[in-house]
Tab-separated table of C-alpha atoms in Angstrom:
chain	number	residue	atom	x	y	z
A	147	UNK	CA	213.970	189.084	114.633
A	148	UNK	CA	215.775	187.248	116.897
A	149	UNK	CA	218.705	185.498	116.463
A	150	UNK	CA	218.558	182.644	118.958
A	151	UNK	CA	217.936	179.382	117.392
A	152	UNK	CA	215.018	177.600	118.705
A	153	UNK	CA	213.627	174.668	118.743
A	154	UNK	CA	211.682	173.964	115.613
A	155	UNK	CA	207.800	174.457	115.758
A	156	UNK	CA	208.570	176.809	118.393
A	157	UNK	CA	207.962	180.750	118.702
A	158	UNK	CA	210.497	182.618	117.849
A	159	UNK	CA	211.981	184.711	120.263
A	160	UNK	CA	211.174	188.676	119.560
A	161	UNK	CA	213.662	190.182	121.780
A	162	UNK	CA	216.571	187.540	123.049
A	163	UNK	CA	217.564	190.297	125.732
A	164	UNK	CA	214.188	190.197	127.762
A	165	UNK	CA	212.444	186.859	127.000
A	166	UNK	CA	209.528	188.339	128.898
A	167	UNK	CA	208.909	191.305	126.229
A	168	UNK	CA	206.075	189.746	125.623
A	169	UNK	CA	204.100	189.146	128.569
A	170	UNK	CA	204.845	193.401	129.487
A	171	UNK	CA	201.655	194.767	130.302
A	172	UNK	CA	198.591	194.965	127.228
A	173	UNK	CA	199.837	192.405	125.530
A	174	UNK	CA	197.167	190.128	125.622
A	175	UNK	CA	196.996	187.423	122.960
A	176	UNK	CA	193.577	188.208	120.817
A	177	UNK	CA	192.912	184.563	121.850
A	178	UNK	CA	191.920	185.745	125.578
A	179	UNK	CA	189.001	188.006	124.384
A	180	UNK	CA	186.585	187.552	126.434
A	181	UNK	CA	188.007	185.291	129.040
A	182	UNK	CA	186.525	186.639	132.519
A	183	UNK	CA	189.329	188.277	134.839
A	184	UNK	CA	189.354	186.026	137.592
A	185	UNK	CA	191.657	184.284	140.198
A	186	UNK	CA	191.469	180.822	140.209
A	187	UNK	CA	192.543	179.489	143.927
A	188	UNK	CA	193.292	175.693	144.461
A	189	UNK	CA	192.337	174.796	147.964
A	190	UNK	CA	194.648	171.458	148.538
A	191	UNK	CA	192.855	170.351	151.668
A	192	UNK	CA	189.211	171.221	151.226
A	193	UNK	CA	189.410	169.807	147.430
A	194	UNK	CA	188.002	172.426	145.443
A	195	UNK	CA	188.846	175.686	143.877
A	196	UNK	CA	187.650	179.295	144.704
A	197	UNK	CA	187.330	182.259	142.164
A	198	UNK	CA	188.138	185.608	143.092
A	199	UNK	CA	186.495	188.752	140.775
A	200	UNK	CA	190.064	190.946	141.075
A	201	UNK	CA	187.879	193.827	139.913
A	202	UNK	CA	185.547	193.789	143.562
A	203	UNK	CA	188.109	191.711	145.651
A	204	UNK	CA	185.208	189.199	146.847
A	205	UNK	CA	185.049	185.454	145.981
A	206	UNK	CA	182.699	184.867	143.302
A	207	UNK	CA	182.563	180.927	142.628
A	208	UNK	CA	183.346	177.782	143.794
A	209	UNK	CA	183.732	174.102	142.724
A	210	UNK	CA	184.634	171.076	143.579
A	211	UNK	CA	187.575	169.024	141.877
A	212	UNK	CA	189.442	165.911	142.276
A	213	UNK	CA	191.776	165.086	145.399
A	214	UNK	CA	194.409	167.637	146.470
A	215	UNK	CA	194.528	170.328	144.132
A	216	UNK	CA	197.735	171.711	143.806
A	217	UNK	CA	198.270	174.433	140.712
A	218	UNK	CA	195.883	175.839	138.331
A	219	UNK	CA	197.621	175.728	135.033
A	220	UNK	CA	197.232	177.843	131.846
A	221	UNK	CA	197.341	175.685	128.958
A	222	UNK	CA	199.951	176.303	125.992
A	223	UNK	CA	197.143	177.245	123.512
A	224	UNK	CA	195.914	179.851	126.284
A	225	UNK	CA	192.397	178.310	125.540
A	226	UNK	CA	191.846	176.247	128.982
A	227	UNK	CA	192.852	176.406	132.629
A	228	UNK	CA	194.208	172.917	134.081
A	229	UNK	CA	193.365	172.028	137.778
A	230	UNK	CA	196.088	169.703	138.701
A	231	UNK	CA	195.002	167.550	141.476
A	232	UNK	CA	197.882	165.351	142.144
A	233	UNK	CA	196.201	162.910	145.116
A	234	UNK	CA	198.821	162.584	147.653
A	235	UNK	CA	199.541	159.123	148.637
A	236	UNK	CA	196.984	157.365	146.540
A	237	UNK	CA	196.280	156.611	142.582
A	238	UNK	CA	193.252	158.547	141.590
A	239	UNK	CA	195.307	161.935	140.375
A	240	UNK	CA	193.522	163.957	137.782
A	241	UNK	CA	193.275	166.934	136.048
A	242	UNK	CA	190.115	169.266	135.587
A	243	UNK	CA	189.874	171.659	132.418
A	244	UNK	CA	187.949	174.905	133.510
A	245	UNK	CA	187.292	176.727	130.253
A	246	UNK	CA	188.313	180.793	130.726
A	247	UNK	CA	185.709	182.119	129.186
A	248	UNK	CA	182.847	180.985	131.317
A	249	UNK	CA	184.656	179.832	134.514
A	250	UNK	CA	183.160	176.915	134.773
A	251	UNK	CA	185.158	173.111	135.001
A	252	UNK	CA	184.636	169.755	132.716
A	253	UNK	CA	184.815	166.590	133.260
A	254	UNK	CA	188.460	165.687	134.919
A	255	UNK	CA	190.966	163.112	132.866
A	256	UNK	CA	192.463	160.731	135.266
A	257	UNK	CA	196.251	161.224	135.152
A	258	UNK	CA	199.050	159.692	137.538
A	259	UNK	CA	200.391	161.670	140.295
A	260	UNK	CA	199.825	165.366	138.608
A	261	UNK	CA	201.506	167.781	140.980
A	262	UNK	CA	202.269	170.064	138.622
A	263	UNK	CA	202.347	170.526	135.018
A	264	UNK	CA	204.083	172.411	132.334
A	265	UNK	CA	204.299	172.454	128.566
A	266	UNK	CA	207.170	171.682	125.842
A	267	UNK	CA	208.222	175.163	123.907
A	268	UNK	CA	206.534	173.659	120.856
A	269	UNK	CA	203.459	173.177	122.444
A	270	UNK	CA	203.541	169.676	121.453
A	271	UNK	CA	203.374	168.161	125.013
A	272	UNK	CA	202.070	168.655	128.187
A	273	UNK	CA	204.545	167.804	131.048
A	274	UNK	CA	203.101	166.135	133.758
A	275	UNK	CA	205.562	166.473	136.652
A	276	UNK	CA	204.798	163.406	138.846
A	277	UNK	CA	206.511	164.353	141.886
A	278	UNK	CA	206.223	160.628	144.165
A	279	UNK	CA	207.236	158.665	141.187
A	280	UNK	CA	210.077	160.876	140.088
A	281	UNK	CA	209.151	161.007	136.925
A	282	UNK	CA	207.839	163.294	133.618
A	283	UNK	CA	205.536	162.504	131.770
A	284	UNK	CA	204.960	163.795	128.031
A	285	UNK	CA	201.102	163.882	126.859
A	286	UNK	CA	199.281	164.956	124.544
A	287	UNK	CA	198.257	168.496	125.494
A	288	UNK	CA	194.606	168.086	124.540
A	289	UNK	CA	193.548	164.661	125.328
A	290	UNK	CA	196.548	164.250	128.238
A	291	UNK	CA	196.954	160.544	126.682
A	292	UNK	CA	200.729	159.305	127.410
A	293	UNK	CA	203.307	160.092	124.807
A	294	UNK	CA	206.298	158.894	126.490
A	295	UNK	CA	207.636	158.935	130.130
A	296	UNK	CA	211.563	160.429	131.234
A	297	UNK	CA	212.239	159.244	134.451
A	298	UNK	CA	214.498	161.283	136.914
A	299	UNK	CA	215.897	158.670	139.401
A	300	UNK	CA	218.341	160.789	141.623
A	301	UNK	CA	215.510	163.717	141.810
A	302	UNK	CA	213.337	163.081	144.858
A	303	UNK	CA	210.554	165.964	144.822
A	304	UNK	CA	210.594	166.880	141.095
A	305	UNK	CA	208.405	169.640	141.065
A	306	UNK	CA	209.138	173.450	139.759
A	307	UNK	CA	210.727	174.212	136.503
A	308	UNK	CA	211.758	176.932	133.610
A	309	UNK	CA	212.640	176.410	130.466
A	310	UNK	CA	215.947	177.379	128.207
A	311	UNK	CA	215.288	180.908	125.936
A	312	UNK	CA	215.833	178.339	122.834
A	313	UNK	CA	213.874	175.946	124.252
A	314	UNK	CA	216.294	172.998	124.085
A	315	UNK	CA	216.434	171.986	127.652
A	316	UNK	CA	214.502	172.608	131.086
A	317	UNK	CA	215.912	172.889	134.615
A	318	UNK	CA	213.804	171.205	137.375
A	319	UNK	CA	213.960	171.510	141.270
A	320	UNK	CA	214.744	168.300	143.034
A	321	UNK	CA	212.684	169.231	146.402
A	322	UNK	CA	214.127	166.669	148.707
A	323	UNK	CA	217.294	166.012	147.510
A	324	UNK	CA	218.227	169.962	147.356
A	325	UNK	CA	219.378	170.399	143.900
A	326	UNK	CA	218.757	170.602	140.498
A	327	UNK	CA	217.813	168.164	136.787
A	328	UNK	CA	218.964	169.092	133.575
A	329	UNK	CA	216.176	167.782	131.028
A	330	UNK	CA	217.879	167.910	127.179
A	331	UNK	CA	214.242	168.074	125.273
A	332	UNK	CA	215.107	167.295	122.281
A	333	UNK	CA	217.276	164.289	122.714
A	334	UNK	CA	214.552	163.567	125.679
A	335	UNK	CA	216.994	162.268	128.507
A	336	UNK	CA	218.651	163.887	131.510
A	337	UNK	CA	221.791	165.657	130.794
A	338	UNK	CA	223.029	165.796	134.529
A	339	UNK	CA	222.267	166.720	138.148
A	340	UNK	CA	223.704	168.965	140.779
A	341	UNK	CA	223.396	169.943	144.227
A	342	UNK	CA	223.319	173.173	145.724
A	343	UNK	CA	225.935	174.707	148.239
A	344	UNK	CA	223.523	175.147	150.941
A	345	UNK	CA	220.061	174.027	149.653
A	346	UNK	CA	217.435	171.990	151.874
A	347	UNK	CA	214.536	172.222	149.878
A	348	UNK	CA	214.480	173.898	146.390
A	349	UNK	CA	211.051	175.310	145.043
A	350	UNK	CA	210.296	177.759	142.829
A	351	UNK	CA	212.974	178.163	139.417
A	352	UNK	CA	212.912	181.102	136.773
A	353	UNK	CA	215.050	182.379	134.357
A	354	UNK	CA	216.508	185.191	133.741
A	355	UNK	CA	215.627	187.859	131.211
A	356	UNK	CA	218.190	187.533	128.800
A	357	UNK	CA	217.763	183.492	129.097
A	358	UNK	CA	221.819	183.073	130.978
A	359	UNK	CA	221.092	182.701	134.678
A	360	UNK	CA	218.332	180.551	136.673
A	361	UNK	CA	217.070	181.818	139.861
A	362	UNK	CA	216.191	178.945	142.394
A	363	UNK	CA	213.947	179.533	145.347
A	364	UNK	CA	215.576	177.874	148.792
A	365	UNK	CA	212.598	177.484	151.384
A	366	UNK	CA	215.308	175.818	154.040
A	367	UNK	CA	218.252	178.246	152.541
A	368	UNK	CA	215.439	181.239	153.021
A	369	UNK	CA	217.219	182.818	149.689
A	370	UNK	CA	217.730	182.425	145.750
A	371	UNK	CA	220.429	180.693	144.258
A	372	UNK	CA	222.022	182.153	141.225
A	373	UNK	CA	222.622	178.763	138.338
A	374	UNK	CA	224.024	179.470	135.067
A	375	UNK	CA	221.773	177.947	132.947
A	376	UNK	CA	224.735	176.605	130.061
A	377	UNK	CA	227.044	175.796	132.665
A	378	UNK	CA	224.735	174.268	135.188
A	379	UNK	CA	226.651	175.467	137.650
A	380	UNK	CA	225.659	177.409	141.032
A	381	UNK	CA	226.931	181.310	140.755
A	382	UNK	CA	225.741	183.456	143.356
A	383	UNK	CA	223.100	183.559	146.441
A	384	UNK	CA	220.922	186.087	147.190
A	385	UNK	CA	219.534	186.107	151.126
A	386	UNK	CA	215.815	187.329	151.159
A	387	UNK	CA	213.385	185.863	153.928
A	388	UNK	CA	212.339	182.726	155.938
A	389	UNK	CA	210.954	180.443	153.950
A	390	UNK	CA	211.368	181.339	150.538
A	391	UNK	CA	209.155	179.678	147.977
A	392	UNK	CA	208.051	181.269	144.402
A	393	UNK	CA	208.936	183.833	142.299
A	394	UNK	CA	207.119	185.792	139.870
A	395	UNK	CA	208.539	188.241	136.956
A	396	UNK	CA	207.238	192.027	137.074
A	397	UNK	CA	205.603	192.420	133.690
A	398	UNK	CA	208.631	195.239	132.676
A	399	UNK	CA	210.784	192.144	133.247
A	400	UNK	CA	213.206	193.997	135.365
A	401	UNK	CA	212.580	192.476	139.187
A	402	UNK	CA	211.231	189.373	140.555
A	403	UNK	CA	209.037	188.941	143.359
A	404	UNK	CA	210.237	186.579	145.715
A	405	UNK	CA	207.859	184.656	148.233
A	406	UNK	CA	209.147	184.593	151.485
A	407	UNK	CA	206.725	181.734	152.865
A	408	UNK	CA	207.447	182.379	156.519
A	409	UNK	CA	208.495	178.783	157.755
A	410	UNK	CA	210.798	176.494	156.893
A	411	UNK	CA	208.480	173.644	157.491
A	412	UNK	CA	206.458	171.707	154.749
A	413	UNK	CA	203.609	172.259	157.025
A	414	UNK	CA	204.122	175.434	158.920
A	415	UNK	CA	201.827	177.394	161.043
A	416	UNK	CA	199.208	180.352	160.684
A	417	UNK	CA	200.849	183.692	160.740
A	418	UNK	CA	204.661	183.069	159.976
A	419	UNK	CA	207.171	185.436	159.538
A	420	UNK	CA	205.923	186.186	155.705
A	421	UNK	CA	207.038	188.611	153.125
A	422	UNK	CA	207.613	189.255	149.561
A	423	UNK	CA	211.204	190.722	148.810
A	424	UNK	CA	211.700	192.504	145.603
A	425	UNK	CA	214.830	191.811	143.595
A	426	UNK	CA	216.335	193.387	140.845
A	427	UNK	CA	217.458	191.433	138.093
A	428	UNK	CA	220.156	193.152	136.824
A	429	UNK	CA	221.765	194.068	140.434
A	430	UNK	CA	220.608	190.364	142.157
A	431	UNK	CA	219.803	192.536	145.341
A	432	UNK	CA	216.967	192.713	147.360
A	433	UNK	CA	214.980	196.157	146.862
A	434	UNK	CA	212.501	196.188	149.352
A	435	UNK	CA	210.981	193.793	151.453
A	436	UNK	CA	206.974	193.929	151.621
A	437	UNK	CA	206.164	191.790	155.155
A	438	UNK	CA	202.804	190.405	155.625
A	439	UNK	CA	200.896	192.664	158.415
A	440	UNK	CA	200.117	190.186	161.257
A	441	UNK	CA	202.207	187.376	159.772
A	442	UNK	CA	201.255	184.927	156.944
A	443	UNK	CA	202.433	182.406	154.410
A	444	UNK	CA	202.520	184.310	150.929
A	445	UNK	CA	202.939	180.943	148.653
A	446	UNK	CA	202.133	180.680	144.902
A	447	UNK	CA	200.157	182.983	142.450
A	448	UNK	CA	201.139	185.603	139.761
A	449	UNK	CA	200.942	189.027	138.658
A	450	UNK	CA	198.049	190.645	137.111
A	451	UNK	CA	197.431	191.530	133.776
A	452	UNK	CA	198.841	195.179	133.995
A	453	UNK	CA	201.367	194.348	136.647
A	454	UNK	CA	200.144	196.194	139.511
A	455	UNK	CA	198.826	193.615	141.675
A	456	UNK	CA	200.607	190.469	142.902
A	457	UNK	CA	198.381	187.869	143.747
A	458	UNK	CA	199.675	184.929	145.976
A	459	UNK	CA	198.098	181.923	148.225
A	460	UNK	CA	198.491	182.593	152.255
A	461	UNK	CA	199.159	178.818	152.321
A	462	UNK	CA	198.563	178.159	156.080
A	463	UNK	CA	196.237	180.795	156.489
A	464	UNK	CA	193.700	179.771	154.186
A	465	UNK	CA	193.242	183.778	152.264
A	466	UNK	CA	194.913	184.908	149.176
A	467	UNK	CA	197.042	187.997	149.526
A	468	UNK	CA	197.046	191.101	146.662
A	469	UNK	CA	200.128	192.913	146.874
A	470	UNK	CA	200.206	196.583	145.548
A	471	UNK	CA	203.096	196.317	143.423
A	472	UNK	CA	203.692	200.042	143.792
A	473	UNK	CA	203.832	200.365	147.596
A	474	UNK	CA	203.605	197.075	148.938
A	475	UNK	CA	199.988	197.295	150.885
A	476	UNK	CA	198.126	194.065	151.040
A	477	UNK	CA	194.535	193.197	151.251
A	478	UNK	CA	193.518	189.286	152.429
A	479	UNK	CA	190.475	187.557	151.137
A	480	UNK	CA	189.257	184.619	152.807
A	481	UNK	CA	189.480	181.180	150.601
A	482	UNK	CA	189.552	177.496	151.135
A	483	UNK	CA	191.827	175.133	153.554
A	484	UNK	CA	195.305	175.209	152.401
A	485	UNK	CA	195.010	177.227	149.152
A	486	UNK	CA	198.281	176.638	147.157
A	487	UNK	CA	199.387	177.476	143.456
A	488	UNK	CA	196.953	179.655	142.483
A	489	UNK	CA	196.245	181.475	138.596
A	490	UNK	CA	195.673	184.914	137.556
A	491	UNK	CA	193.910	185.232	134.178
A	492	UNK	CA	194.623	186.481	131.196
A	493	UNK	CA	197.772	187.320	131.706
A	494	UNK	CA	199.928	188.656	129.072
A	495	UNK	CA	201.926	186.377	126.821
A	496	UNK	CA	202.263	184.702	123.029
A	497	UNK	CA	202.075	180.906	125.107
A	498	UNK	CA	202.198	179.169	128.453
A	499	UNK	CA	204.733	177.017	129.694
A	500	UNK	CA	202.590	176.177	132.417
A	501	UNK	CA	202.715	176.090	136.231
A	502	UNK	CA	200.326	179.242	137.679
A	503	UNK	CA	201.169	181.176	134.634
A	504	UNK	CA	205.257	181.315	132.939
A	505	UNK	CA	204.018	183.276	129.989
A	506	UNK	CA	206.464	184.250	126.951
């Protein structure tokens, strides 16, 4: 057992020197039995969301949802799949509960300004990041009625976060103000901010195995940044392509996959200079470098179930990209306009923390 102490009503951690033990590959939670194997993408501009049958590689549903879908989230419970449809520039946000096991959406809770969402270690809260208000908001994870707000003043483009290996505090990207929030959840107020050495536009955040370091994803940098987590202080930088925008765990929890998004515009073109670069963990160097035949925009996504296929949006050229994780050959499939932060499932994993999929 481990000996990290953790927030109370939280999960114990089984191994404190990989967090992600248990999210490797076949360790699916008996609660995803029967949940279809799909890929759930969120088209932002043509408002609805595709699914993709990984098994065939074809597109095997659609739906509509509410305005400007952004992420399809995994709930803490692992029981439903949140569409978070965030309604740029106007007040009808929502979010629209698909249920796994069938595929199919329910009726969408209005919520304010739901870019992105994520879920307290306890599983007592979902956290609704609203990006334009700079703000979080805690809610109940089943109903989504407010439990309390934390605003975040000095953090323009709140967006992306992890979460501590004890579960005491969270570390948020500040999108346009190119750093960093420090969110103490249990005392429920921000503990500080920071900027980064050379950031522009922060994206993407995960933590590192053993729960020390936080790797940020730069798109204007076009590299990680290195954080100490305790510290909160910037360590190291790690140069990997143009663009650079998620990153994804490999299920042995020994290299992340790094999005390299091909622009460093919020709205670049078709056929960028795209890539995924491998890093290792324990080295912070870049492996290999997997580019994008013909150009793209590899995005958001996740990894499959048994860690051989990374799936990711090609965000300005409306397909979703499957990586071989063994050899780096790609296949496209045609989606929606714009498709953005899309969800493998099941995945691995004792919980959710949210976003397309941070499983522990």
């Amino acid at each position: 057992m481990s000996t990290v102490a953790t927030v109370p009503g939280m999960p114990p951690v089984i191994d404190p020197s990989n967090l992600y033990s248990e999210a490797t590959a076949g360790k699916l939670n008996v609660i995803v039995t029967g949940d279809l194997p799909r890929v759930y993408v969120p088209n932002l501009q043509s408002n609805d969301v595709y699914v993709i049958d990984p098994m065939t590689m074809k597109v095997v549903d659609r739906f509509r949802v509410g305005v400007n879908p952004q992420h399809v989230v995994p709930s803490w419970d692992l029981r439903t799949l949140w569409v978070a449809n965030n309604a740029e520039n106007r007040t009808d946000g929502s979010l629209t509960p698909v249920d796994p096991k069938t595929g199919k959406p329910g009726r969408a809770i209005p919520v304010d300004d739901p870019y992105n969402m994520y879920f307290s270690p306890d599983g007592k809260s979902a956290i609704v990041v609203a990006e334009a208000l700079k703000r979080l908001d805690f809610r109940d994870p089943q109903t989504m009625q407010l439990q309390y707000s934390l605003p975040t003043p000095q953090c323009g483009g709140i967006n992306h976060a992890d979460f501590s290996i004890d579960g005491r505090y969270a570390i948020f990207t500040c999108e346009f103000q190119g750093g960093l929030v420090k969110i103490d959840l249990v005392e429920r107020k921000v503990l500080g901010y920071i900027r980064l050495s050379k950031g522009g536009m922060p994206q993407d955040i995960r933590i590192s195995p053993d729960g020390k370091l936080f790797y940020v994803a730069d798109m204007m940098a076009d590299g990680v940044f290195v954080v100490d987590g305790a510290a909160f202080k910037e360590i190291d930088f790690i140069n990997t392509g143009k663009g650079t925008h998620g990153l994804y765990p490999s299920r042995d929890g020994r290299k992340l996959y790094v999005t390299n998004r091909g622009s460093n515009k919020i709205h670049g073109p078709p056929r960028g200079k795209g890539s995924v670069s491998v890093v290792d963990f324990a080295t912070h160097k870049v492996d290999v470098t997997w580019p994008v035949p013909g150009g793209g925009s590899p995005d958001m996504g996740n990894v499959s179930a048994d860690g051989k296929v990374l799936w990711l949006s090609g965000r300005y050229d409306d397909v979703v990209y499957a990586f071989d994780t063994t050899s780096g050959e790609v296949t496209k499939i045609k989606v929606g306009k714009e498709p953005h932060g899309l969800a493998v499932w099941p995945q691995p994993g004792r919980y959710s923390l949210g976003h397309t999929g941070n499983m522990r």
